[in-house]
Every structure is written in structure tokens, then in C-alpha cells.
Amino acid sequence: MEVTSGLALLFQQFSALLRKNLLLSWRNRKATLLQVLSPLFFMFLIFAIDKAIKAQYSNTTYYKSVPEPPLRPSPSIPPCENKFFVKLPCYDFVWSGDRNPRIRTIVEAIMNNNPGRTIPPSKVKSFSDKAAVDEWLLNNPMHCPGALHFVERSKTIISYGLQTNSTYVQKRGKYEDPTFAFQLPLQLAAEREIARNLIGDSNFSWNVFLREFAHPATAPFSTVSSVGPTFFLAIAMFNFVLQMSSLVTEKELKLRQAMTMMGLYDSAYWLSWLIWEAFITLLSSLLVVLFGMMFQFRFFLKNDFLVVFFVFFLFELSMMSSLVTEKELKLRQAMTMMGLYDSAYWLSWLIWEAFITLLSSLLVVLFGMMFQFRFFLKNDFLVVFFVFFLFELSMTGLAFMLSAFISKSSSATTVGFSIFIVGFVTQLVTQAGFPYSDSISKTFRIIWSFFPPNPFAQALYILSEAVSTSEVHGIRWSKRGQCGPDDEDCVITINDIYQWLLATFVLWFVLAIYFDNIIPNASGVRKSMLYFLNPNYWMGRGGQNVKEGGVCSCCIVSVPRQEHVTPDDQDVLEEQNTVKRQITEGVVDANVAVQIRGLAKTYPGACNIGCCCKCKRTKPYNAVKVHNSSKSSGLCSLGDVKNTSLVLFAVYLQHISLLKPFSSWSGCFSVARWISFGYFSVCFVFQFGNIVGLLYNLLLRETDSFLDDVQCAVLELFQDLWVNFERDQLFCLLGPNGAGKTTVINCLTGITPATDGDALIYGHSIRSSTGMSNIQKLIGVCPQFDILWDALSGEEHLQLFATIKGLTPSSINSITQTSLAEVRLTDSAKVRAGSYSGGMKRRLSVAISLIGDPKLVVLDEPTTGMDPITRRHVWDIIENAKRGRAIVLTTHSMEEADILSDRIGIMAKGKLRCIGTAIRLKSRFGTGFIANISFYGNNVESRTDNRDAVSTVHQEAVKQFFKNHLDVVPKEENNNFITFVIPHDKEGLLTNFFAELQDREEEFGISDIQLGLTTLEEVFLNIAKQAELESAAADGTLVTLTLTSGESLQIPIGARFVGIPETESEEYPTGVMVEVYWEQDESGALCISGHSQKVPVPSGVRLSSSASARHRRNSRRPGSVHGVIIDPSQVSSVRFQ
């Protein structure tokens, strides 16, 4: 099959990823539309605030130029209820001098001649003199806005005085001026009526007009400059959170990992993101500026379009959410397994996010213009547009960088809004002029400018100042590199801000790629901190130069080389010797597709510092589960590691007492020496780079005794694996959960680096970065869990992965249709994968693993969730796929393994326990032969009771026949058949036995005789039980067996025959025993399913009381009884029921 490579493959992968981003955005149209039109929403909020503020000041001339102020009529005395703060009942005014009739006449005229309304007598209160008024005002505060005091000095002289509250009061954003609101109306009314009284003409015209002082327009209030930065930041942060979430989701769902396993280039991955984010940022920035102009904001109208556009564009390029989503769902992992280039991955994201940023920035500017904001109208369109565009672009780089530290998309939202809060605070500082002034050092300004919202805030300030009055006309594109004429403290221009935002984007983007490679992924894998110095990385072949553990691990040094372990099984030893002989002799077997050479995987555990004093054991304690909480364990810690209230010193002491001696190496001693000389003990407990605890204890003892107790734990997932996988064959890898199967597959596919040994896949080493790059082009992987995009259809998934594998564009459609037909998904080809059932998703994953004609196919539990009919069909697909390739299969279905496999290997506790064909394993590890005897009982034409009686007679006769000849009893029986298990040592008797049984079929009423080997499931259980027995013997792992009598025994896991201590009696001089039945639970672990009735212990076996006492002393549970394990060879004569 013709495939592309090199730059052509890079461009092909980039194009496919960019199309993938476009499809995902189109399928999530509501979210995409919300993201793109978010500028309209926030710009409308600014517009509404601006209109509300302008409406409030619409009747004032404060923001207007008034060279010739107009005349205004004198105001009338307002009702007292108009005062902002007043107590009822209230009075419009009070007065003194009521004993004088002339003054009383003047007051009545004031009340009757008040312009606009007559003041009723109930709203006025009179007093005899000023002292009485003062006393009343003191006793009745806030009941009257003012008072008039009249004194008649002669017939031609009447004097008056005013008394008002001069305090300014604010209510709902408005100020109440007591001078113009109350004092001036009272003064004019008093003067008018006194003058009319003195001249004796009540109709005398007395018109007083007011005129404000001529003044120029003050700086107009700019909503954009005041609240705009906060809303512009919100526009960008809205996209920032969505972008970051998408990135982390791809990582969390292992989508990128899956693509990389299929041969995806890192350069293609990052390039696709870069182009996409740049496009989105460009669009967003353009819309921001256009909306600003549409709303007639001076900020957008009077500054050049390009200036504002670049500000917004650099802000919105921050799709952290999208990257986190791909990481969280492990979608990128899936693409990586298929050979995805990192460059193609990141470039696809960059281009897409740049497009979104462009769209968002454009909308912001358009909405600003639509709402007629001066910010948008007076500045050139491009000036404003590039402010937004480059700002959002810079934020995109920041989002990429932060996504490397986030593994859950839900955390991306929290981080995004935290960045928003920090940006809001730093914007306030920037707008105050603190960082960007001559009084602040240049070094501090440079550091301050690394955070994109800070230069963005300064750009908004400059653009706002450029439209602060109607006389200025904003910033032109040609003058973007110049300071304003009145800006004497200018240290940065719009053009400088463009350069800063672009530079910070490049910086954050480069750091994103760097941290993405050195921070451990979900499997604890990371590249070297100096990986970029390797030329192979830049050629797409440097992706596997990796290490284990976190960068802060106290056991960062390499895990010690594992000692060679001689297999217990003869077949495993023979396979190992075959591989070693081929290596020694340099034999290259053309039929061997995969050769595993002593492969081992271990993780460094915690370094533990011993204690010279005696410590009392405390509880609780537990082992920390790592690698998806089911595949490995061994990091020990006291108490619940999620509980932050642990007693640190107790944890420290108990932590040491739990551990057995493990392998030690010099790295731990150097840590211990540093700690001891520093007088502090430091213990780190890591779950692949995530700190569970950091414990400090002051040491009060000598260094020499301290160094004697240094211990380091080594977590062995599997060790010393030697095996060949041949072409045209399917090798099935079986084992209980935690046996190491998936870890072996992860090592072969490059997800996890091997600790020791090597494996050659078609001659390419998995320990070589170049080799793994070539391997990923040859393999197809069906992961244990479906790694799919819910929004993409099955057809689009296959087209994407076919492109990543490098198939020629002309062949992709035909190959895709063929693959869909093979897994019976043609009718659902255009249905989104999120609507698929579990079985349909598994079929799609199988089709993806076979796309591109891979030479090695790895199937990790491929038929999980399928119905029997579909499962049989997929088995046919897998069987037909053997031709020309090697297939590695893991499954928990013994039937599937029996039907599909050419060879089977069973792992348990990290070791390969047996290997061979299904028949070979059954004959070696099964309990013997299975004989099923069926009877004619249901065909006897007689009454039911007679029929049952006849059947019982026949069955008893058959059971006695088996007992007499083979010394076996039924394992299972009912009215229709009986099942016997015949040990292997009876094989020599079977020919004559079954010949005689066939001759007596009619006598025994037998309708059918079936003879076969034991099932593969029984072999699996026997191997698992044996491994558990070894582990239990080494670790002292016990479980509780509850007898039917109510007694409880502590027995090792997997023990078959157990003697009950202290049961010796006259009837049973050697005591009694039971046979324990074991089965697998849902997780694959062994558990007790039942036990037989009590039977006497064989005479050659003694249950000594000393053994029981010893068990009790060693038990963790005081008073518990431990069963005595009896060797199966000693109980061959015992009959259990």
C-alpha cells in the first residue's frame, strides 16, 4: 500500500487535524457561535452602560463647550418631598416674624405667587423669632430644607435672612446642590415679594434670569476607557477558557496519544492548533473592532482600525480549554500511537485558534462601531483591530502553556477565571499609570509586560486618551509608533505594544511545547529537559527519548537494573532460551515480527528514611494505587493520602515500619546525606509527579545511625520478559488485572518507556527514538478504552487516522468505505460517534487499528460490550487479519482466546507464567479430562415418578462405574447429565474404560458421551491461584474464610486444602479439613466462592497446636485462627462433598 512520508506527510497530517478542528467546531455550532458572538454581548453591555450614563447627564452642559450660555428663568420653591433625604411630615420652608402683619402679608404673597404651583398653608410653619426657629430645627432635624427670617426695620426697610442646610447629598449617582435647589429659590421669592410690598404694587414685574459661566467642554466621559478594559478582558477570557478546555480534553481522553501511536508528528499537531487558534483570534478581534465602530465608540472610530485590531487579536489567541479537553480524553494519545507528528498536532491547533481569534477580534471592532463608540469610530480601524487581535493571540500562547500543567478540562475553567481575576487587578494598576512611566525601572516594565493583559490595558489607555475630547482625532495607522503630543510621560507606543504581544505569544507557545514534552503524562512519561538539543526531534524522530517520574521526584535517578529471573515453567524457559540463542547467534528469523528481549518495567517508589528509635505501629495504612488505580501498587503511606490532616511525625515513623527492605542505590543515599546534614528529614510520596505529601521532621540523632536505614521501594509491573511474536499468528496475552498486560502493550506502542531490556518490532528497537518513530508507522492499536471524538462520525474518524498513517488522498475514501463495511458500520458511517452504542464504538476502534495495513496490530480487549452475534463477526475480522501481520490480543474472555489465538501467554504478578497453544496449556495446567455423560431419562414414556426412578438408577450405576474404574466422583450432576473430572494420571486407563462404557450405553441409559480437556478458564484460574499463593507466602496476604458453622479462618489467597486447627478428637484423631473453592471477581482478583463440607484429615498429616499458636502470634488480628495449608499430594485419597 502506497504511503507518504517526510514533509508531505507532515502537511497531510496538519491538513487532517485542521479539518478535524473545523468539523468539531461545526458540530458544536452553538458553542462556536457563542464563542464568536460573545463580543456582541459584551459590547452591547458597554453600549447600554454608556447610554445610561449619557442619559443621566443629558440635561447638563458639563461635557459641552458653552461660549455663550443661554438665559434660564429663576427656579421656584420646590416641594419639600423633592429633597433627597427628608422626614415626613415636612415643610417647604419655615419663617420667623409672624407677629408683624406686614411680614405675614409678604409670606402669603410668596406662597401664592410661587411659579408653577401655590404653596398650601399646611406646608409652611411660622415662628415669632429666629431663636424659636433654631430650637424647632434642632428638635426636628430633616423636616424642612430651609428657613426665612424677616425683620421690619422701618416703613422703607425690610431685611431678611436665609438659613439652609449646605451639605451636598448623593443619591443613585446624583448630587443635590442645596444652593441651587433650595437657597436660591427662597432668596429670589423673598426679594420679589419684599420689593412689591415696598412699592405698593402687587403686580410689579420682577423677572430674574440666571446664566452659567461660559466654559470649554471638559473631557467627555468615556465608557470604553472606564469600563471597557474589564469587558474586553472578559471577551478574551471567554475564549481563553473554551480554548484551554479543548486542549486539556484532548489530552485527558488520550486522543493525541492515540494519534501519536499511529505516527502523528508533534510538529503537525502543534501547527494545526496554531493555525486554527490564529484564525479564530483574527476573526474575533476583527468583530470586536467592527462592533465598536458600529456602536459609534470614539475609541474605535478615531483610532486606526489596524491599531485596535492588533490589540484584540493578540488577546484572544488562547485556546487552553480545547487543548486540555483533548489531553483529558486522551485523544491526542490515540493519534500519537497512530504516528501523529507533534508538529502537525500543534500547528493544526495554532491555525484554528488564530482563525477563531481573528473572527472574535473582528466582531469586537464591528460591534464597537455599530454602537457608535468613539473609541472605535475615531481611531483607525486597523489600529484598533490589531490591538485586539494580537492581544488574543498572545493569550492563546499563554493558554497553550497552561494546558501543559492541567490534566482535567474542569480545572481549565477554574484556571481561566483565576487568570481573569489577576488580569482585572493588574489592569487597574496599569490604568493608574504605575508601571509604564519614567519613574519605574525598565526592568520592571519588561517583567510586567510578560502578562498579556498588562500591555493590552496600556494599549486601551493610549487609544482612549487619543479620543478623550472632540478636538482630537484618534490614532492613525501611520502614527502608531509615535507618542501623543500631550503625553510627556510616554514610555511605550502602540507599535511597541504590538511587538510585545507578538513576542509574548511566541514565548508562551515555545514554552507550551517545551513543558508538554518534559511534564509527565498520564503514564508518568516525559522527555529529557534538553530533548530539543537532539537533532532527531526536529526531524520527527525524537519523541521517545523519555524518562519516568516527575521532575521533583526524590528518586529521580534511574531504576536499578533488574536481576535475571529464571522462569519456573519449562515452556517459558524454553522460549527464553530460544530468544537468547537467536540473539547470541545473530539469527534473524523472517517469521518473527516482534522479539521481546528481557523487557522489564519498574517505577521508582518513595525514598524512606529509617528511624533509630522504636516506634509503635499505628493504623490505618494503605498502599497508594497508581496507573489508573488498578494496574500497579506499591507506594506505601500511612492513612488516607487525600486527608491533609495527617499527623506528620506519626506518618513518618509508621511509614518506615511498613516497608520491607528493597533495593537501594546511591541516589537515595545522597538525598539522605543532604537531609541529615541539613538537620531535616524530607520524604516525598509521588503518584507519577503529583506530590501526595511533603513531610518535614527535625532530626535529633547522629548522622551515622541515620544513614543505615535508607530504603527505596521499587514497583515492578513486569520483569524479564522474553518471547517471540510470529507473523501470520495471533498471540493472546492473558492475566488478571494488574498482571502487567497493558503495561507491556504500552511499552511496545511507545506510551511508556521500558526500564530494562528491549523489543524489536520488524527490526526496529523500542528503546531507540528513531526506531519507535518507524514502529509507529507499522502498528495499529485498539486501546482498552475507546478514544474517540463524540462529535465526529465513524467515517470521519477513519479518514482522519488514514491521513495520519500517510495513505494517499486518492485511496482514503475507498479504504474508509471498505473498513466500515468490514465492521458493519456502513449504515452508521455518517452518525456521530457519541451516538454509537458501546459495541459500535469498539468496532470502530478495531477498524481504526486495521487502517493503513499495519504490520503489527495490538488489540486490548477489543470485543468488550459487544453482543454475541457482533462478537463472532469481529472474531472473523481478526482471524482474517492475521495474514501478513502479527496480532497481539489481550482479553478477559477465555472463549475468545481459545478460538482466536495461535499461542497464549498467561501473566500474573508481573511474570510470564506459561506459554503455548491452548491445547498445550490445557494438557499441562488443567485438572485433567472432562467427561460429560447424558441420559435418556426425558424420553422414557412413563409416568413422571417412574421416569425419575429409572433415571436415578442409571445415574447411580454410572457413578459407581466411574468410582470403581477411575476412582473419581461427579463434579456436577442433574437429572439429564453428569460431569466427571478425570485426573491426568488416569490417562492410561481411559481407552479401555470408555470402550467398555460405550458397550454398556444401553444398560446405563446413556444417550451421549463427551470427552475433552479442561477449559482454558480453569487453566487461567490455576495459574492465577498459584501466583496469588506465591505472593501471599511472600507478603503474608490473608483472607477470611467463614465456615458454615460460623467459625472464621485466616488463609492465604489461593489455598485449596485447609486444615482447621484444634479439631482433633476421638472421632477425628488428626482433625478435620475443607476444600476451598476460588473464583474471579469482577476485577479479575481471586475471591472465595465456597468450601466443601468438613472431612477428616489424612492420617499422614498432623495439625499441631504449635503451628496454630505460631499463626496466632504472627497474625495482625489478636485471637484470630489461621488455617493450616495442606499439600494437595497429601489428600489424594480424601473425598469432598
Short mmCIF file of C-alpha atoms in Angstrom, two decimals, residues 53 77 349 466 497 512 669 767 770 799 910 936 975 983 1034 1054 1059 1092 1133:
data_model
loop_
_atom_site.label_atom_id
_atom_site.label_comp_id
_atom_site.label_asym_id
_atom_site.label_seq_id
_atom_site.Cartn_x
_atom_site.Cartn_y
_atom_site.Cartn_z
CA ILE A 53 -24.68 57.41 31.80
CA ILE A 77 -39.55 76.89 45.60
CA TRP A 349 -4.39 23.91 16.80
CA ALA A 466 -6.44 59.68 21.88
CA ILE A 497 2.74 47.02 22.39
CA ALA A 512 3.95 25.24 25.81
CA PHE A 669 21.95 7.86 49.96
CA ARG A 767 14.41 1.87 23.06
CA THR A 770 14.30 6.62 15.60
CA GLN A 799 -10.44 9.32 7.28
CA GLY A 910 4.38 -9.27 36.54
CA TYR A 936 -32.31 -40.84 28.02
CA ASN A 975 -31.42 -35.29 36.04
CA PRO A 983 -7.01 -36.62 36.56
CA ALA A 1034 5.97 -13.73 50.34
CA GLY A 1054 -5.41 -19.34 46.57
CA GLY A 1059 -6.86 -27.86 57.93
CA SER A 1092 -16.69 -28.26 50.95
CA SER A 1133 -7.45 -40.20 48.95
#
